[in-house]
Each structure stands twice: as C-alpha cells, then as structure tokens.
Amino acid sequence: MELIETEFKQTEVGLIPVDWEVFVLSDVLNGIADVDHYMPQSRKDGIPYVMTGNLKELASNINFNDCKKISADDYKRLSKKIKNLKGDVILARYATIGTVSYVDIDFDFVVSYSCVTVKSNPSKLLGMFLFYYFKSSVFEIEVKNKVNANTQSNVGIGDLNTMKIALPTLQEQDIIVKALSDVDALIHSLETLIAKKKAIKQGAMQELLTGKTRLVGFENDKGYQQTEVGLIPVDWEVRLASDIAEVRSGKRLPKGNALQDTETSQPYIRVADMFNGGVELKNIKYVPESVSLQISNYRIYKDDIFISVAGTLGICGMIPLILDGANLTENANRFTNIQCDKKFLLYILLSPLIQNLINSSKTLGAQPKLALVRIRNFAIPLPPTLKEQRAIAETLSNMDQEIQTLQTKKEKYQAIKQGMMQELLTGKTRLISS
C-alpha cells in the first residue's frame, strides 16, 4: 500500500476528499430489519437465538452453543423478516449501542430484537466497510446525536436510516477494508497467543503449587502424601494461613466523612482499584487529613498482600511502592508479617485451590462476603525451603511478564487500529494498491 495526496471539501460530515460523496445510509443499503420482541424459552436444541452478549466481531467466532435456542416453527416465523444473513452487519441498538458483528458465515440463526440486521447495497457499499464504519468514532458521534434517551437508551431504525456516511469508490473501500483486516488479523493472533500462554500458566500453577512437578534442583523421589489439599510431596507440609501470616481487616471512614479526589498524604485503596496482582492508580481516592489518625491502624504496606472480602471476592495482589502505608478499605483484608515467600503465597491465593474454596465458602446475601475466620483457615501447601518457594514464584512471575508483554503489544495494535479507522474512514489518509 502507498499513501496518496488529496484535496478536501467541506461537507455536513466535515472535511472529506473531493472525490468522496456523502450519503444517508438508506441510500446505500438494501434495508435494516429487526425481529419481533421475543424471548425464547430455555431448550437444549434448536436454532441459535443470538443476543447482544453473544456477539463477536465476526459471526464465525460466535459460540452458538452458548446461545439460547428456538424451535423450527419460531425460526420460520422470525426469519421471514431477516433472511440470507451472510454479508450482513449486526448492530446492537439498545444499551450496548455500537456492539457490532459482521456475518462471514452461511449459518441459520436469528438475531435478538435488541439488534438490527443491516444489508448493504453491494453496488455502493461493502459490508465490511460498513462494519468498520459502525465501529468508528465517526459513527459514535452520529449515534450520540440520534440516541433516544428513554428509560433504556436506544437508536431506532429510522434514526439509522438518516445517518450520514462519507464513501469513496468500491475499489478504495476494498483497500481500506484490507488494511484494517490485516491489523485485525494481527490482533486476533496475539489474542490467541495470550489465551494459549494463560492456559499454559494455569497448568503450571496446578503442577508447581502442589509439587506434582518439581523444578530442577528440587527433585525428590520420596513420593507423595495425601492431605486436605490433595497429594503433595512428602517433604512439603500444609499450614493454615494464620500460621504463616497475620490476617487483618481494613477500615471504612468514620461516619459522616467521605473520600476525596484531592490528593492528601493518605491514599485509600478500594476494591474498585484492585486487580489480581496489584492496584490500579488512576482513580485512587484520598482520606481527609482530619480523620487519617482515626483509621491509622488499618493501613497496608509494601510487604503485605491484600484480598478482597466483599462484593467481588478473592482479588489478591501486592501494592506498589508509591502506596506503601495506604489505607485499606473495609471490604478487603491483608496478610502481614508473612513467614514464607510473599510471591509464592500470592500465587497460592490466586490458584484454583484457594479461589474454588472462596467461591464455595462465601456467605450468601445481597452482597457476598468472605469471613475473616475463613481466610485464616485457608490450607496452604508449602515447599520446605524459601529457595524452592522463590523459584516457583519466579517461574510463574516470568510467565506473567511474558503474558503482560503480549497484552501490551495487543493494546498497542488496538490503538493503532483506532487511529487508522479515524484516518482511513474519513479520507484524511488514503491508500492505493502498490
């Protein structure tokens, strides 16, 4: 592909190349359709009924087995309005407006009433070009101007039909689609690799954290013993969490006080700031200086591990050095004075061994909670030496770093793609076949 220079003209959709044209969508479509308001009964077999939560960017990636199913009679009735889906674009028009999928397969399914199926006129508009248009910020702006802010935000078929779209020739549309598809393919390959690496890491956790596989230098041929956590090497032991660390709770602000956005010397870590492994800094709140002393005994430090105990349970991680001594929410506890390798303990807490226990032991109610006594009674399989604990933690940490590197690379290409869409779909950047 090569870039070409162009002249621009001012239009109702902004500056576009002089040889592009502005259309209302209805002029370049063969129709927009939806089905009747209908919620299928639960059934094991039948024709897939695709809802917004099932949509993927390409219909061939939809797991149709996870969709609700409808009978052949209902399919015949509903599909009268929407036929021959291949090449169409599916657009969510309620709540998650803008979720979009391109139908790249010839397969029988029905799309929920919460979506519309858009058929392009192939003599004027390529289906994949329309797909990328619906994913662009250009379309997002149009939607914001058209959306019906009722009880449930939605955009109607009439509104869609009157939206404006700037189009180049079919040949240039095809060039744009191929350029964006190439980036999509790269992003998809990274997603596949990330999923593979995560699966490998999960397997490694299962093997290494229970001693089923020993790292080089720590092999032992004395066999295994049956314990409350399953089979572990005979030279390992099972300890209660309370035996290898103190488990303490966090604290809410005194009644009548509120967290603030203005920075003070006292940051406050909420469950909303936590992710498995650490803390997100960008939305940190702060404790007013006037009440900081009242909750000073509930701070978390750089050598501690947190665990969320209300709402979303079992998020575990370490805090960054910049938050050393921060105040900890009452919806989390902390492991402190840890008597084993800290990273090893963190990986144990994140492993299925503990996470499955958390899911089975949480209290029932409006908001799930994890009792302090439950955490103190977690059974922790422990290698005999700090050296082996550290070696296991380092191996898993290296896997995490590899996954994070791939994740960062994927996010970089996603950002590049967004910039490309903005440039290519408005004609600010133009390509010609080389």
PDB file of N, CA and C in Angstrom, residues 207-208 210-224 232-236 383-385 387-389 391-392:
ATOM      1  N   GLU A 207       0.480 -27.607  38.622  1.00  0.00           N
ATOM      2  CA  GLU A 207       1.565 -28.564  38.822  1.00  0.00           C
ATOM      3  C   GLU A 207       2.569 -28.084  39.871  1.00  0.00           C
ATOM      4  N   LEU A 208       3.008 -26.834  39.744  1.00  0.00           N
ATOM      5  CA  LEU A 208       4.090 -26.341  40.597  1.00  0.00           C
ATOM      6  C   LEU A 208       3.644 -26.043  42.022  1.00  0.00           C
ATOM      7  N   THR A 210       1.441 -27.443  43.790  1.00  0.00           N
ATOM      8  CA  THR A 210       1.097 -28.640  44.566  1.00  0.00           C
ATOM      9  C   THR A 210       2.250 -29.640  44.571  1.00  0.00           C
ATOM     10  N   GLY A 211       3.343 -29.303  43.920  1.00  0.00           N
ATOM     11  CA  GLY A 211       4.504 -30.172  43.919  1.00  0.00           C
ATOM     12  C   GLY A 211       4.410 -31.364  42.998  1.00  0.00           C
ATOM     13  N   LYS A 212       3.379 -31.399  42.162  1.00  0.00           N
ATOM     14  CA  LYS A 212       3.277 -32.517  41.209  1.00  0.00           C
ATOM     15  C   LYS A 212       4.442 -32.476  40.218  1.00  0.00           C
ATOM     16  N   THR A 213       4.898 -31.257  39.915  1.00  0.00           N
ATOM     17  CA  THR A 213       6.115 -31.066  39.126  1.00  0.00           C
ATOM     18  C   THR A 213       7.088 -30.266  39.978  1.00  0.00           C
ATOM     19  N   ARG A 214       8.316 -30.765  40.110  1.00  0.00           N
ATOM     20  CA  ARG A 214       9.341 -30.052  40.880  1.00  0.00           C
ATOM     21  C   ARG A 214      10.342 -29.438  39.909  1.00  0.00           C
ATOM     22  N   LEU A 215      10.771 -28.243  40.221  1.00  0.00           N
ATOM     23  CA  LEU A 215      11.765 -27.578  39.388  1.00  0.00           C
ATOM     24  C   LEU A 215      13.133 -28.243  39.551  1.00  0.00           C
ATOM     25  N   VAL A 216      13.968 -28.028  38.535  1.00  0.00           N
ATOM     26  CA  VAL A 216      15.322 -28.600  38.552  1.00  0.00           C
ATOM     27  C   VAL A 216      16.057 -28.134  39.810  1.00  0.00           C
ATOM     28  N   GLY A 217      16.647 -29.096  40.505  1.00  0.00           N
ATOM     29  CA  GLY A 217      17.373 -28.786  41.727  1.00  0.00           C
ATOM     30  C   GLY A 217      16.568 -29.046  42.975  1.00  0.00           C
ATOM     31  N   PHE A 218      15.256 -29.286  42.797  1.00  0.00           N
ATOM     32  CA  PHE A 218      14.389 -29.529  43.953  1.00  0.00           C
ATOM     33  C   PHE A 218      13.660 -30.872  43.852  1.00  0.00           C
ATOM     34  N   GLU A 219      14.159 -31.748  42.966  1.00  0.00           N
ATOM     35  CA  GLU A 219      13.521 -33.048  42.793  1.00  0.00           C
ATOM     36  C   GLU A 219      13.632 -33.860  44.080  1.00  0.00           C
ATOM     37  N   ASN A 220      12.639 -34.720  44.286  1.00  0.00           N
ATOM     38  CA  ASN A 220      12.635 -35.580  45.462  1.00  0.00           C
ATOM     39  C   ASN A 220      11.905 -36.865  45.108  1.00  0.00           C
ATOM     40  N   ASP A 221      12.533 -38.011  45.355  1.00  0.00           N
ATOM     41  CA  ASP A 221      11.944 -39.280  44.953  1.00  0.00           C
ATOM     42  C   ASP A 221      11.302 -40.030  46.120  1.00  0.00           C
ATOM     43  N   LYS A 222      10.978 -39.308  47.189  1.00  0.00           N
ATOM     44  CA  LYS A 222      10.395 -39.958  48.365  1.00  0.00           C
ATOM     45  C   LYS A 222       8.892 -40.173  48.248  1.00  0.00           C
ATOM     46  N   GLY A 223       8.300 -39.656  47.168  1.00  0.00           N
ATOM     47  CA  GLY A 223       6.883 -39.903  46.942  1.00  0.00           C
ATOM     48  C   GLY A 223       5.984 -38.786  47.447  1.00  0.00           C
ATOM     49  N   TYR A 224       4.689 -39.109  47.549  1.00  0.00           N
ATOM     50  CA  TYR A 224       3.667 -38.117  47.872  1.00  0.00           C
ATOM     51  C   TYR A 224       2.856 -38.562  49.072  1.00  0.00           C
ATOM     52  N   ILE A 232       0.530 -34.056  47.866  1.00  0.00           N
ATOM     53  CA  ILE A 232       1.677 -33.148  47.817  1.00  0.00           C
ATOM     54  C   ILE A 232       2.921 -33.980  48.158  1.00  0.00           C
ATOM     55  N   PRO A 233       4.111 -33.503  47.797  1.00  0.00           N
ATOM     56  CA  PRO A 233       5.329 -34.253  48.127  1.00  0.00           C
ATOM     57  C   PRO A 233       5.457 -34.471  49.640  1.00  0.00           C
ATOM     58  N   VAL A 234       6.083 -35.551  50.000  1.00  0.00           N
ATOM     59  CA  VAL A 234       6.194 -35.878  51.422  1.00  0.00           C
ATOM     60  C   VAL A 234       7.048 -34.864  52.185  1.00  0.00           C
ATOM     61  N   ASP A 235       7.932 -34.138  51.475  1.00  0.00           N
ATOM     62  CA  ASP A 235       8.755 -33.139  52.169  1.00  0.00           C
ATOM     63  C   ASP A 235       8.088 -31.764  52.211  1.00  0.00           C
ATOM     64  N   TRP A 236       6.870 -31.648  51.653  1.00  0.00           N
ATOM     65  CA  TRP A 236       6.080 -30.426  51.799  1.00  0.00           C
ATOM     66  C   TRP A 236       5.206 -30.564  53.046  1.00  0.00           C
ATOM     67  N   PRO A 383       6.288 -25.659  50.184  1.00  0.00           N
ATOM     68  CA  PRO A 383       7.579 -26.335  49.992  1.00  0.00           C
ATOM     69  C   PRO A 383       8.455 -26.136  51.228  1.00  0.00           C
ATOM     70  N   PRO A 384       9.433 -27.010  51.430  1.00  0.00           N
ATOM     71  CA  PRO A 384      10.206 -26.981  52.677  1.00  0.00           C
ATOM     72  C   PRO A 384      11.172 -25.816  52.810  1.00  0.00           C
ATOM     73  N   THR A 385      11.573 -25.195  51.683  1.00  0.00           N
ATOM     74  CA  THR A 385      12.574 -24.124  51.769  1.00  0.00           C
ATOM     75  C   THR A 385      12.089 -22.860  51.062  1.00  0.00           C
ATOM     76  N   LYS A 387      13.959 -21.130  49.295  1.00  0.00           N
ATOM     77  CA  LYS A 387      14.587 -21.159  47.973  1.00  0.00           C
ATOM     78  C   LYS A 387      13.661 -21.790  46.941  1.00  0.00           C
ATOM     79  N   GLU A 388      13.006 -22.908  47.286  1.00  0.00           N
ATOM     80  CA  GLU A 388      12.088 -23.537  46.339  1.00  0.00           C
ATOM     81  C   GLU A 388      10.832 -22.696  46.144  1.00  0.00           C
ATOM     82  N   GLN A 389      10.344 -22.103  47.231  1.00  0.00           N
ATOM     83  CA  GLN A 389       9.172 -21.223  47.120  1.00  0.00           C
ATOM     84  C   GLN A 389       9.457 -20.076  46.146  1.00  0.00           C
ATOM     85  N   ALA A 391      11.752 -19.987  43.784  1.00  0.00           N
ATOM     86  CA  ALA A 391      11.964 -20.490  42.426  1.00  0.00           C
ATOM     87  C   ALA A 391      10.627 -20.712  41.720  1.00  0.00           C
ATOM     88  N   ILE A 392       9.651 -21.248  42.442  1.00  0.00           N
ATOM     89  CA  ILE A 392       8.312 -21.459  41.871  1.00  0.00           C
ATOM     90  C   ILE A 392       7.670 -20.116  41.545  1.00  0.00           C
TER      91      ILE A 392
END
